[in-house]
Coordinates of C-alpha atoms and ligand atoms in Angstrom, one line a residue:
X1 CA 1.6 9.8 -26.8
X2 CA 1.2 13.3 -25.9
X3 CA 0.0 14.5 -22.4
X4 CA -3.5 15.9 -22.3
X5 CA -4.1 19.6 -20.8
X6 CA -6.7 18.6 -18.6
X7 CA -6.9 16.3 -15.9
X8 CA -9.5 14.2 -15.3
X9 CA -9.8 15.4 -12.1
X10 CA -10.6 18.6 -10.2
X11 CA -6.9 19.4 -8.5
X12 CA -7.7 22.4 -7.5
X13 CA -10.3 22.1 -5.0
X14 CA -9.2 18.7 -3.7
X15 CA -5.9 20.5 -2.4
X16 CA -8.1 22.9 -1.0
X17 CA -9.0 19.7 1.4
X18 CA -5.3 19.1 2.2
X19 CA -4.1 22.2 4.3
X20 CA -0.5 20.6 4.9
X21 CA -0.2 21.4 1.2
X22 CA 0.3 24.9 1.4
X23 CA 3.4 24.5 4.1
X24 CA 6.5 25.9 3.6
X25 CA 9.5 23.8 4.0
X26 CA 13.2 24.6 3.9
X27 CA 15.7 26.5 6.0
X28 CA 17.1 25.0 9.2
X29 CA 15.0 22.2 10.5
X30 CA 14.0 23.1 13.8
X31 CA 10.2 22.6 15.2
X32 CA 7.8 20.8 13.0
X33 CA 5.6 23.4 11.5
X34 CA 7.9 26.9 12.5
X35 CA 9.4 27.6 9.2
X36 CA 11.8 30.0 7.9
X37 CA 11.1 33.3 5.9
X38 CA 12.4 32.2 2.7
X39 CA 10.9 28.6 2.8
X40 CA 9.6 27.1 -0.3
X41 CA 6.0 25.9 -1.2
X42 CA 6.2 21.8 -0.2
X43 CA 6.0 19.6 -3.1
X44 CA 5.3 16.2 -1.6
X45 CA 5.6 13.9 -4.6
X46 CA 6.5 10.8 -1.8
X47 CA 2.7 9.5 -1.9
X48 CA 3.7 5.7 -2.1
X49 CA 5.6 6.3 1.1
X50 CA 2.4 7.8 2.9
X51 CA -0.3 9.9 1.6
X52 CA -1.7 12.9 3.2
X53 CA -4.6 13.4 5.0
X54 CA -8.0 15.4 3.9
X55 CA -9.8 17.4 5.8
X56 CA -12.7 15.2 6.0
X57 CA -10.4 12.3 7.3
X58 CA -9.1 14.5 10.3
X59 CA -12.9 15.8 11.1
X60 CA -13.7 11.9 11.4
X61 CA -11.0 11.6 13.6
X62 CA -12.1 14.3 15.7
X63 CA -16.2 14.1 15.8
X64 CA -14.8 10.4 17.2
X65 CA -12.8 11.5 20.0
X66 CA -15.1 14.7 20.6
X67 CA -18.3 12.7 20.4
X68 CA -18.3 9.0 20.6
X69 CA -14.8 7.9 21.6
X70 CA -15.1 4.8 23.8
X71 CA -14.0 1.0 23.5
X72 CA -16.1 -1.5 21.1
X73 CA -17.6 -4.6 21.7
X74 CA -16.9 -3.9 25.2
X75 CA -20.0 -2.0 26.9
X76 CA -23.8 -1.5 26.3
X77 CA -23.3 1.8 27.5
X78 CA -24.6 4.7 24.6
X79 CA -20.8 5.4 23.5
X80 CA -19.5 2.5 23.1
X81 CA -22.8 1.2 21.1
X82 CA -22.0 4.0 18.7
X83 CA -18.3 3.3 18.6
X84 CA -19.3 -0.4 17.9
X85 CA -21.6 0.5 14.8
X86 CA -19.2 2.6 13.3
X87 CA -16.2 0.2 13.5
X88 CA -18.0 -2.0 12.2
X89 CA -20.2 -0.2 9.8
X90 CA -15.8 0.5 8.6
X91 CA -15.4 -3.3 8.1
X92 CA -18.6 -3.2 5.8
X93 CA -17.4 0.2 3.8
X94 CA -14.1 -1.4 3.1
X95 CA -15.9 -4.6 2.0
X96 CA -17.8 -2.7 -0.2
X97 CA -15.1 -1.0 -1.8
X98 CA -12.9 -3.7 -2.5
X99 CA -15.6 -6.0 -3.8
X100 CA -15.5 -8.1 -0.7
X101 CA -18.7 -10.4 0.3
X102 CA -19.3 -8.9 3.6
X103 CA -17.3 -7.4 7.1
X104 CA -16.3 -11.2 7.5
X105 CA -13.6 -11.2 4.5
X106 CA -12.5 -8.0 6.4
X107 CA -9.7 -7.9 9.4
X108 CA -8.2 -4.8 10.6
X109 CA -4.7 -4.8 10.9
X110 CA -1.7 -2.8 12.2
X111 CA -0.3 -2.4 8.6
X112 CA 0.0 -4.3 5.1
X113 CA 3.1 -5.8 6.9
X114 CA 0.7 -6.8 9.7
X115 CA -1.8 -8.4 7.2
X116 CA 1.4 -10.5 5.5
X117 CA 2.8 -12.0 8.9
X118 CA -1.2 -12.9 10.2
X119 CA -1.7 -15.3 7.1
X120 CA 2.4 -16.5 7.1
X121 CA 2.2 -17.5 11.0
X122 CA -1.8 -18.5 10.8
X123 CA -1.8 -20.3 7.8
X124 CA 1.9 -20.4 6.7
X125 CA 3.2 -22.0 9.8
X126 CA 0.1 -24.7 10.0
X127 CA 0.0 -25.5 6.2
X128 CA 3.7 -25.3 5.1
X129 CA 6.4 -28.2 5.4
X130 CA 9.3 -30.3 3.8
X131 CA 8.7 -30.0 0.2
X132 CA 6.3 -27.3 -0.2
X133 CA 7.3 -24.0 -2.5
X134 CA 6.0 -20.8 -2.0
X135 CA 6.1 -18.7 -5.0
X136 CA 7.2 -15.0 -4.6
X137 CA 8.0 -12.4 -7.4
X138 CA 11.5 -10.8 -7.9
X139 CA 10.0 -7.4 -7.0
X140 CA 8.3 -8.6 -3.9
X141 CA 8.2 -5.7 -1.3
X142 CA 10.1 -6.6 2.0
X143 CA 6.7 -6.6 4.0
X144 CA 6.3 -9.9 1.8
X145 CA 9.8 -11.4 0.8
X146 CA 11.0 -11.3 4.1
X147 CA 7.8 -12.7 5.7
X148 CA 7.8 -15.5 3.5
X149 CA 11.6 -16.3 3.7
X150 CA 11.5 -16.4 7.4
X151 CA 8.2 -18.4 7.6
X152 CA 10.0 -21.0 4.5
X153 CA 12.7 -21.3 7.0
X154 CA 10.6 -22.4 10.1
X155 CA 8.6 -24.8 8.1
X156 CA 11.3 -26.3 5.7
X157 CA 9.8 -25.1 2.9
X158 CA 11.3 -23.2 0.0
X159 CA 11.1 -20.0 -1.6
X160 CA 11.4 -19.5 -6.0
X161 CA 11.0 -16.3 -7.5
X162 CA 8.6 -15.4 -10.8
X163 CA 11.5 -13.1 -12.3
X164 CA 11.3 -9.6 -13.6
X165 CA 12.3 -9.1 -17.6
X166 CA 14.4 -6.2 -19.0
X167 CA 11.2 -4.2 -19.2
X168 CA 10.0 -4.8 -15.3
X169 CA 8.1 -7.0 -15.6
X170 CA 6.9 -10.5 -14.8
X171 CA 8.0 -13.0 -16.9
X172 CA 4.7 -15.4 -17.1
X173 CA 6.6 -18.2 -19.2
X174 CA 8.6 -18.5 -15.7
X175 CA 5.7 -18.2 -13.6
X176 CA 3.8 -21.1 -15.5
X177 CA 7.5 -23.3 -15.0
X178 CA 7.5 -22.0 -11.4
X179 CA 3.7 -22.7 -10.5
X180 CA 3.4 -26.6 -9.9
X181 CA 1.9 -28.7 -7.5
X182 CA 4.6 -28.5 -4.8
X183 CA 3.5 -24.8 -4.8
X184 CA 0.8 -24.0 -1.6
X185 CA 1.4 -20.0 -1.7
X186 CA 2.1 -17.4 -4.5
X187 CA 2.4 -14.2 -2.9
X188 CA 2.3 -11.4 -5.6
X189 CA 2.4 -7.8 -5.7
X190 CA -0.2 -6.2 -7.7
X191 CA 1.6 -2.7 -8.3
X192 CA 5.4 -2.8 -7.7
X193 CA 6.4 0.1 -5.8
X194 CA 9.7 0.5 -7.1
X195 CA 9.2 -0.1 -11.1
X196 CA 5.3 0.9 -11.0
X197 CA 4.6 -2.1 -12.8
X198 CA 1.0 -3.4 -12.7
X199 CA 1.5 -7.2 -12.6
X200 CA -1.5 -9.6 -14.2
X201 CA -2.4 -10.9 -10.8
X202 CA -5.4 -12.3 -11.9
X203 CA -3.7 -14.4 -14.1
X204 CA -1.6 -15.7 -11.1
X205 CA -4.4 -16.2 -9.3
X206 CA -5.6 -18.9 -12.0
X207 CA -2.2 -20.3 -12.3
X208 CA -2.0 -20.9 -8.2
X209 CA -5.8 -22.5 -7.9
X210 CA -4.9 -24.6 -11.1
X211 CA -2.1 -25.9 -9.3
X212 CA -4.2 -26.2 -6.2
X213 CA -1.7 -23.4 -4.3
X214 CA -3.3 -20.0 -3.1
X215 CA -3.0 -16.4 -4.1
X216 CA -2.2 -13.7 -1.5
X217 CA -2.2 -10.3 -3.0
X218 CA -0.4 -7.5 -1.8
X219 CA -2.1 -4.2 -3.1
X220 CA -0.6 -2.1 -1.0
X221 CA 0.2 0.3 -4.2
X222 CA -3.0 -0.5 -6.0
X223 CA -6.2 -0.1 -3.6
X224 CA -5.0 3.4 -3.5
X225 CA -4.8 4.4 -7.1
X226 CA -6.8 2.1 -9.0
X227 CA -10.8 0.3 -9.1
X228 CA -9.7 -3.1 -6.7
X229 CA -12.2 -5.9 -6.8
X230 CA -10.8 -9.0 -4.9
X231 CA -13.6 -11.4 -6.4
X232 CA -12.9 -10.2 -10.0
X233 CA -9.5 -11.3 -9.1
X234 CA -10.0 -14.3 -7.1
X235 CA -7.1 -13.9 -4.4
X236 CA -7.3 -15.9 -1.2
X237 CA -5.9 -12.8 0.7
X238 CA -5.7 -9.3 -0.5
X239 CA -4.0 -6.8 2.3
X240 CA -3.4 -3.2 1.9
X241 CA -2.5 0.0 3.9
X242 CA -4.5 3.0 5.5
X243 CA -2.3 5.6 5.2
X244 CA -1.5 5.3 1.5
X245 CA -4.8 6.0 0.3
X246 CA -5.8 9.4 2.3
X247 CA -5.8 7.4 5.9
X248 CA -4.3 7.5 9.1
X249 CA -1.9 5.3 10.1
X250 CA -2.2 2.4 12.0
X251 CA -4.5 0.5 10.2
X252 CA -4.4 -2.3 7.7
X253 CA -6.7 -4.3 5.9
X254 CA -6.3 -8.1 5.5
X255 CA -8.9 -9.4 2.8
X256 CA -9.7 -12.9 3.3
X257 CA -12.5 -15.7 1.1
X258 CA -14.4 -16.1 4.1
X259 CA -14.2 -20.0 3.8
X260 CA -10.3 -20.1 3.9
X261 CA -10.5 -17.4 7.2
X262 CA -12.6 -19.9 8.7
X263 CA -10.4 -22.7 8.9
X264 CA -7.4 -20.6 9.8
X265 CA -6.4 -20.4 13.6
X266 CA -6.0 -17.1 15.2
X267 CA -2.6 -15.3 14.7
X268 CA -2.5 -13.0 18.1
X269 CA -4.7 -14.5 21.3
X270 CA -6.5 -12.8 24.1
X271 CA -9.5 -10.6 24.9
X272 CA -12.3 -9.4 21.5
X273 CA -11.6 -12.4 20.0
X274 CA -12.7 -15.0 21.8
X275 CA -16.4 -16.8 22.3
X276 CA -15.5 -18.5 25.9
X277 CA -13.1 -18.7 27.8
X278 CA -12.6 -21.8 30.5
X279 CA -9.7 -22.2 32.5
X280 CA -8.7 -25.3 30.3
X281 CA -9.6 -23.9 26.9
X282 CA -11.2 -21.0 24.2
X283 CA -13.2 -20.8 21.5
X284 CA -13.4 -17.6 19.3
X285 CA -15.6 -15.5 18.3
X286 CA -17.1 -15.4 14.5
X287 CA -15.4 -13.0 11.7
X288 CA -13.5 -11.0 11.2
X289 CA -12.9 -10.6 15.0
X290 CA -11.4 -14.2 15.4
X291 CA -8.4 -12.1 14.2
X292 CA -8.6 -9.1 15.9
X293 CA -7.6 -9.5 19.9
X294 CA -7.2 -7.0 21.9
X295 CA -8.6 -3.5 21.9
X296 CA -8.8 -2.8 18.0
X297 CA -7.8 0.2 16.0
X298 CA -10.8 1.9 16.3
X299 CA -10.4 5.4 15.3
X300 CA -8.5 4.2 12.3
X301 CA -11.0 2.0 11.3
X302 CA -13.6 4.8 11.1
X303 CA -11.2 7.3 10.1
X304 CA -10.3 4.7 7.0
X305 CA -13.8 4.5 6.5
X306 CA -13.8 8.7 5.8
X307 CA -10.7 8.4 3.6
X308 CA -12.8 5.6 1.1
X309 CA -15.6 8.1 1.3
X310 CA -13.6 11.0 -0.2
X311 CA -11.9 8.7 -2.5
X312 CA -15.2 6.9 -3.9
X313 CA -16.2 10.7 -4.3
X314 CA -13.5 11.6 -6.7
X315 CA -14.0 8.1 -8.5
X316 CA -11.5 5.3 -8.3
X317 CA -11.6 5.1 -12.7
X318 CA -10.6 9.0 -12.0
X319 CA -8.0 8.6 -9.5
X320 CA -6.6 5.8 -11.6
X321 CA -6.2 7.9 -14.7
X322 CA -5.1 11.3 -12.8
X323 CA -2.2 8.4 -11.6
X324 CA -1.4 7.4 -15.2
X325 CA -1.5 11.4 -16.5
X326 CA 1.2 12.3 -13.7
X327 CA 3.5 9.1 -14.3
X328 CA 3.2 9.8 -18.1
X329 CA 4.2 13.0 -18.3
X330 CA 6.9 12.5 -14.9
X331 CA 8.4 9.5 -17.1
X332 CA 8.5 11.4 -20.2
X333 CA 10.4 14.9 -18.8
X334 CA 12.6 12.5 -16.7
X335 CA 13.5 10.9 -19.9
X336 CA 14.5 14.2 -21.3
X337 CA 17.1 15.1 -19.2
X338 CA 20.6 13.6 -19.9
X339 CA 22.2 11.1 -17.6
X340 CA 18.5 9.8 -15.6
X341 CA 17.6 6.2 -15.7
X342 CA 14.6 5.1 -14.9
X343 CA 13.2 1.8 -13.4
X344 CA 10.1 -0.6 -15.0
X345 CA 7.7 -0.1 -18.1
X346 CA 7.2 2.3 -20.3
X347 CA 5.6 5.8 -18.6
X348 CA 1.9 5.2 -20.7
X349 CA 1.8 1.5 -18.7
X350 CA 3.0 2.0 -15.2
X351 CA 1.2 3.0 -12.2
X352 CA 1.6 6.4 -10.4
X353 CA 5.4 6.3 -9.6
X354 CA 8.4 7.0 -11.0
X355 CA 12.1 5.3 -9.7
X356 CA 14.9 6.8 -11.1
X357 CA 18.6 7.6 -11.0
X358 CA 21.1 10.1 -12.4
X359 CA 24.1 9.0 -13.3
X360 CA 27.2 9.3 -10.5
X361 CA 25.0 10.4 -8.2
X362 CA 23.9 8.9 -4.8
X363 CA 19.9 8.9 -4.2
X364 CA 20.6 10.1 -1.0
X365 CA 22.5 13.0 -2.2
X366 CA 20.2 13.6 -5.0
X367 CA 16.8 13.5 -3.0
X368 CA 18.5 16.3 -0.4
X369 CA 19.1 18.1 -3.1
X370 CA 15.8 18.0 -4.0
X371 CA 15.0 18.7 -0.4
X372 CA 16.7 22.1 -0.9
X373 CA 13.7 22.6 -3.5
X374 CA 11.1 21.8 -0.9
X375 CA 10.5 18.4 -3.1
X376 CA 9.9 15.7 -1.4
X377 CA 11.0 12.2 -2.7
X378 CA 12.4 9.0 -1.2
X379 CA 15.4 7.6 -2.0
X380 CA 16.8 4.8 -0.8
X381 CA 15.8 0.7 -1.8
X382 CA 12.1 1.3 -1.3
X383 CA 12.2 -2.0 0.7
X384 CA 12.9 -4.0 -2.4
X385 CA 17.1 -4.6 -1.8
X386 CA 17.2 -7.9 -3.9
X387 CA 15.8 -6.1 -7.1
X388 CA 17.9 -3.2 -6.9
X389 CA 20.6 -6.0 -6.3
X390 CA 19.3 -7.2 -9.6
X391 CA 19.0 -3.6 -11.1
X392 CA 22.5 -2.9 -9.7
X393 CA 22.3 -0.2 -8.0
X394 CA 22.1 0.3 -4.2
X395 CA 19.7 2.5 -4.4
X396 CA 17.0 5.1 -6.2
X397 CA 15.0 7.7 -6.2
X398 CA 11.1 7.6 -6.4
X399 CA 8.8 10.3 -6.9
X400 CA 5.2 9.4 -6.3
X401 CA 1.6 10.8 -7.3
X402 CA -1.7 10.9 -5.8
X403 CA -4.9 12.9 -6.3
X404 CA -3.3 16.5 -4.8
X405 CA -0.3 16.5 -7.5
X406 CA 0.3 18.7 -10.3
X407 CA 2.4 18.9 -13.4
X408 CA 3.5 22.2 -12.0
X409 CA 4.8 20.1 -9.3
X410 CA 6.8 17.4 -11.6
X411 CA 8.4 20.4 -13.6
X412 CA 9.5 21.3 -9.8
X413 CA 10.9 17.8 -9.5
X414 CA 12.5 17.8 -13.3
X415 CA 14.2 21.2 -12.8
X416 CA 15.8 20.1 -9.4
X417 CA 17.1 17.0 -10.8
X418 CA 18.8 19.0 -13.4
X419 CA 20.0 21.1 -11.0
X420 CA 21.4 18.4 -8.9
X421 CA 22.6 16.9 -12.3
X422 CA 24.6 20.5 -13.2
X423 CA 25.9 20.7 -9.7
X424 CA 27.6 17.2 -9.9
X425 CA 28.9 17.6 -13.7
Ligands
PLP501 C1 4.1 -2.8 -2.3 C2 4.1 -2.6 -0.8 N1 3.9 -3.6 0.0 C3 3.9 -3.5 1.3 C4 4.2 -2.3 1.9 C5 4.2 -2.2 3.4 O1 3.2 -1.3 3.9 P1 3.2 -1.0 5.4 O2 4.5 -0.3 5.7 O3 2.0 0.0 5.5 O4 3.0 -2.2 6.1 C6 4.5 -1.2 1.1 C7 4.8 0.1 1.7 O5 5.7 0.8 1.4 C8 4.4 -1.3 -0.3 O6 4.7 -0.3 -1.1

């Protein structure tokens, strides 16, 4: 399949919003933004790792601090009214976006890692026991596996893993063997970060409720690059990350059905998130802020709320296919050169990311020199050691598309890789 000339998207003024994107990197490191004179135009192709930040996202940021900054839920005064409508009015955006019912399926979190470790301690700990299974897939993320594992071992439950085929991906025949009604959790990922697969969590999801267990969802990889709708897919929990999709950091999203949230118990105590307070007990407040204690992330929340402005903007069908164009084309000149491997499906069924490694060489060696390029790539396990265990290797490389990328920008990445590959020969 041959790569279209077009993209579905209009590249060029979007990067006009991203003024990072016209830094310089390269010659010694010394202070963050002083460069050198022969630096080299950034290609940041490490978007799975952290996406940048518009303009519109940072002006959010600031017209909160310059205008309205104050603590929520907290005062009558003026400020803090309008910081309360806004945080809030974020909880309702995100709702909205993801095909959530309301701001109550909604909890702000630290992180996608944050949103894992509410439901294992809230729910996990509570529900699990002797003779329970939670069901994880071989490609789990760390933010997951490890949650899981640690929260199995506490409760005396155990952990079996959907595995991943030749191709990368899930292999359903073991998933229906795997899914039966000792099973109270299946925790999936819905893109893989390392082999860009895009797993058929849906169909998990009807596999766990048949079997009476529940679906969490980690989209940490999709609700940036693709149209997410939790109902359509009928998790439990969905939880994703801010600063993947044009956010700050700092913030997470735990997506909860509103009736499962209800029953849970807290996960972190203390002030915001209780109703009263006696000095022999609590009770808490109504959702999503049952879940929230303490002073919340605030500026995140609102500056989240720009980011799924300038994305619902572009389009999420659009971003989605701008994704697919990159990866298609990045598999397909990867696949040219001599020596590269690369991890998962097929590069016309994979979501925006490519993993990769060239023969003899270290990922770490590879992605500095690519560094010498001014290309910026991550290499290392991508926080999924047991499946590059299983892929045996220690390690790879991953370049990574958003909405900003080019194909100008992948033949960068191509030609450094073959220049690392002729420097090693
Ligand atoms: C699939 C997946 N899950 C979870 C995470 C964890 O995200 P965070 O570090 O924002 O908690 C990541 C981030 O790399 C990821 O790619």
């Amino acid at each position: 399949m041959g790569v279209q000339e077009s993209y579905p998207i209009d590249v060029a003024s979007i990067r006009e919003d991203f003024p990072i994107l016209d830094r310089k990197v390269g010659g010694d490191f010394t202070v963050p933004g002083e460069g050198e004179d022969d630096d080299l135009p950034l290609v940041y192709l490490d978007n799975a790792a952290t996406s940048q930040t518009p303009k519109q996202v940072v002006d959010a940021i600031v017209d909160y601090y310059y205008g309205y900054n104050s603590n929520v839920h907290r005062g009558i005064h003026h400020l803090s009214q309008e910081a309360s409508v806004a945080y809030e009015n974020a909880h309702d955006r995100v709702a909205e976006f993801v095909g959530a019912a309301g701001r109550e399926e909604i909890v702000f979190t630290k992180n996608t890692t944050e949103a894992m470790n509410l439901v294992a301690y809230a729910w996990g700990l509570e529900e699990l026991g002797e003779g329970d299974t939670v069901v994880l897939t071989e490609m789990e993320h760390h933010a997951s596996l490890v949650t899981w594992q640690q929260i199995a071992k506490k409760t005396g439950a155990s952990v079996e893993y959907i595995g991943v085929d030749e191709e990368g991906r899930l292999d359903m025949d073991h998933a229906a063997e795997l899914i039966d009604e000792d099973v109270k959790m299946v925790s999936t990922v819905h893109v893989s970060n390392t082999l860009g697969t895009i797993n058929p969590v849906a169909e998990l999801a009807e596999m766990a409720h048949e079997a009476g267990a529940y679906v969490f969802v980690d989209g940490a990889q999709a609700v940036p690059t693709r149209p997410v709708d939790v109902k359509e897919i009928d998790a439990d929990f969905y939880a994703f990350s801010g600063h993947k999709m044009l956010g700050p950091t700092g913030i997470g999203v735990l997506y909860g059905k509103e009736e499962i949230l209800e029953e849970m118990s807290p996960y972190l105590y203390g002030g915001e998130m209780i109703r009263s307070v006696t000095y022999e007990d609590s009770t808490w407040e109504d959702l999503p802020w049952k879940f929230e204690a303490g002073t919340p992330v605030i500026e995140q929340g609102i500056a989240l709320h720009a980011a799924i402005d300038y994305l619902d903007d572009i389009g999420m069908e659009n971003v989605q296919a701008h994704e697919e164009l990159l990866a298609e084309y990045a598999y397909d000149r990867l696949t040219e050169l001599d020596d590269v491997e690369i991890y998962g499906p097929p590069g016309d069924d994979r979501g925006g990311l490519v993993a990769f490694n060239l023969d003899g060489v270290h990922a770490h060696d590879l992605s500095s020199i690519l560094n010498d390029h001014a290309v910026a790539v991550r290499a290392g396990d991508h926080c999924t050691q047991p499946l590059h265990d299983k892929l045996g290797v220690a390690a790879s490389t991953r370049a990574s598309f958003y909405v900003y990328n080019t194909f100008e920008e992948i033949d960068k990445l191509v030609e450094a890789v073959d220049d690392a590959r002729q420097l090693f020969a």
